Amino acid sequence: MSELVLIAASGLAREVLTMVRASGQYDVVGVLDDDKEMAGITVDGAPVLGTID
């Protein structure tokens, strides 16, 4: 299984996260977002690792 980091923690990212997990092809390591306030929280169980910078 390949590891994957998603970019953006918006509502659409949550939908993509659900679809990616359902595929069984990727292990979602975490999420990056341009909002530094998001760092450290989780989005549907995936940690927000930091910003995209």
PDB file of C-alpha atoms in Angstrom:
ATOM      1  CA  MET A   1       0.000   0.000   0.000  1.00  0.00           C
ATOM      2  CA  SER A   2       1.380   3.402  -0.985  1.00  0.00           C
ATOM      3  CA  GLU A   3       1.507   6.305   1.448  1.00  0.00           C
ATOM      4  CA  LEU A   4      -0.370   9.496   0.577  1.00  0.00           C
ATOM      5  CA  VAL A   5      -0.453  13.052   1.930  1.00  0.00           C
ATOM      6  CA  LEU A   6      -3.480  15.126   0.931  1.00  0.00           C
ATOM      7  CA  ILE A   7      -3.220  18.854   0.346  1.00  0.00           C
ATOM      8  CA  ALA A   8      -6.074  20.900   1.875  1.00  0.00           C
ATOM      9  CA  ALA A   9      -8.332  20.090   4.792  1.00  0.00           C
ATOM     10  CA  SER A  10     -11.581  21.495   3.396  1.00  0.00           C
ATOM     11  CA  GLY A  11     -14.901  19.735   3.088  1.00  0.00           C
ATOM     12  CA  LEU A  12     -13.942  18.399  -0.336  1.00  0.00           C
ATOM     13  CA  ALA A  13     -10.708  17.002   1.107  1.00  0.00           C
ATOM     14  CA  ARG A  14     -12.792  15.068   3.633  1.00  0.00           C
ATOM     15  CA  GLU A  15     -14.787  13.528   0.800  1.00  0.00           C
ATOM     16  CA  VAL A  16     -11.593  12.649  -1.072  1.00  0.00           C
ATOM     17  CA  LEU A  17     -10.174  11.141   2.125  1.00  0.00           C
ATOM     18  CA  THR A  18     -13.226   8.902   2.448  1.00  0.00           C
ATOM     19  CA  MET A  19     -12.934   7.748  -1.176  1.00  0.00           C
ATOM     20  CA  VAL A  20      -9.178   7.151  -0.936  1.00  0.00           C
ATOM     21  CA  ARG A  21      -9.599   5.039   2.185  1.00  0.00           C
ATOM     22  CA  ALA A  22     -12.427   3.069   0.587  1.00  0.00           C
ATOM     23  CA  SER A  23     -10.192   2.220  -2.374  1.00  0.00           C
ATOM     24  CA  GLY A  24      -7.769   0.378  -0.107  1.00  0.00           C
ATOM     25  CA  GLN A  25      -4.849   1.441  -2.310  1.00  0.00           C
ATOM     26  CA  TYR A  26      -3.351   4.139  -0.094  1.00  0.00           C
ATOM     27  CA  ASP A  27      -2.396   4.707   3.512  1.00  0.00           C
ATOM     28  CA  VAL A  28      -3.218   8.355   4.251  1.00  0.00           C
ATOM     29  CA  VAL A  29      -0.285   9.629   6.305  1.00  0.00           C
ATOM     30  CA  GLY A  30      -1.766  13.074   6.866  1.00  0.00           C
ATOM     31  CA  VAL A  31      -2.988  16.335   5.428  1.00  0.00           C
ATOM     32  CA  LEU A  32      -1.285  19.654   4.606  1.00  0.00           C
ATOM     33  CA  ASP A  33      -3.238  22.922   4.620  1.00  0.00           C
ATOM     34  CA  ASP A  34      -2.386  26.564   3.954  1.00  0.00           C
ATOM     35  CA  ASP A  35      -4.004  27.597   7.265  1.00  0.00           C
ATOM     36  CA  LYS A  36      -1.332  27.292   9.973  1.00  0.00           C
ATOM     37  CA  GLU A  37      -4.097  27.181  12.616  1.00  0.00           C
ATOM     38  CA  MET A  38      -5.086  23.733  11.300  1.00  0.00           C
ATOM     39  CA  ALA A  39      -1.716  22.199  12.203  1.00  0.00           C
ATOM     40  CA  GLY A  40      -1.980  19.617  14.940  1.00  0.00           C
ATOM     41  CA  ILE A  41      -5.665  18.803  14.558  1.00  0.00           C
ATOM     42  CA  THR A  42      -7.138  15.799  12.801  1.00  0.00           C
ATOM     43  CA  VAL A  43      -9.445  15.662   9.806  1.00  0.00           C
ATOM     44  CA  ASP A  44     -11.516  12.490   9.862  1.00  0.00           C
ATOM     45  CA  GLY A  45      -8.694  10.765  11.735  1.00  0.00           C
ATOM     46  CA  ALA A  46      -5.865  12.052   9.526  1.00  0.00           C
ATOM     47  CA  PRO A  47      -3.464  14.456  11.241  1.00  0.00           C
ATOM     48  CA  VAL A  48      -2.891  17.909   9.770  1.00  0.00           C
ATOM     49  CA  LEU A  49       0.893  17.816   9.535  1.00  0.00           C
ATOM     50  CA  GLY A  50       1.461  21.489   8.817  1.00  0.00           C
ATOM     51  CA  THR A  51       1.248  24.001   6.019  1.00  0.00           C
ATOM     52  CA  ILE A  52       2.030  23.596   2.355  1.00  0.00           C
ATOM     53  CA  ASP A  53       4.930  26.055   2.622  1.00  0.00           C
TER      54      ASP A  53
END
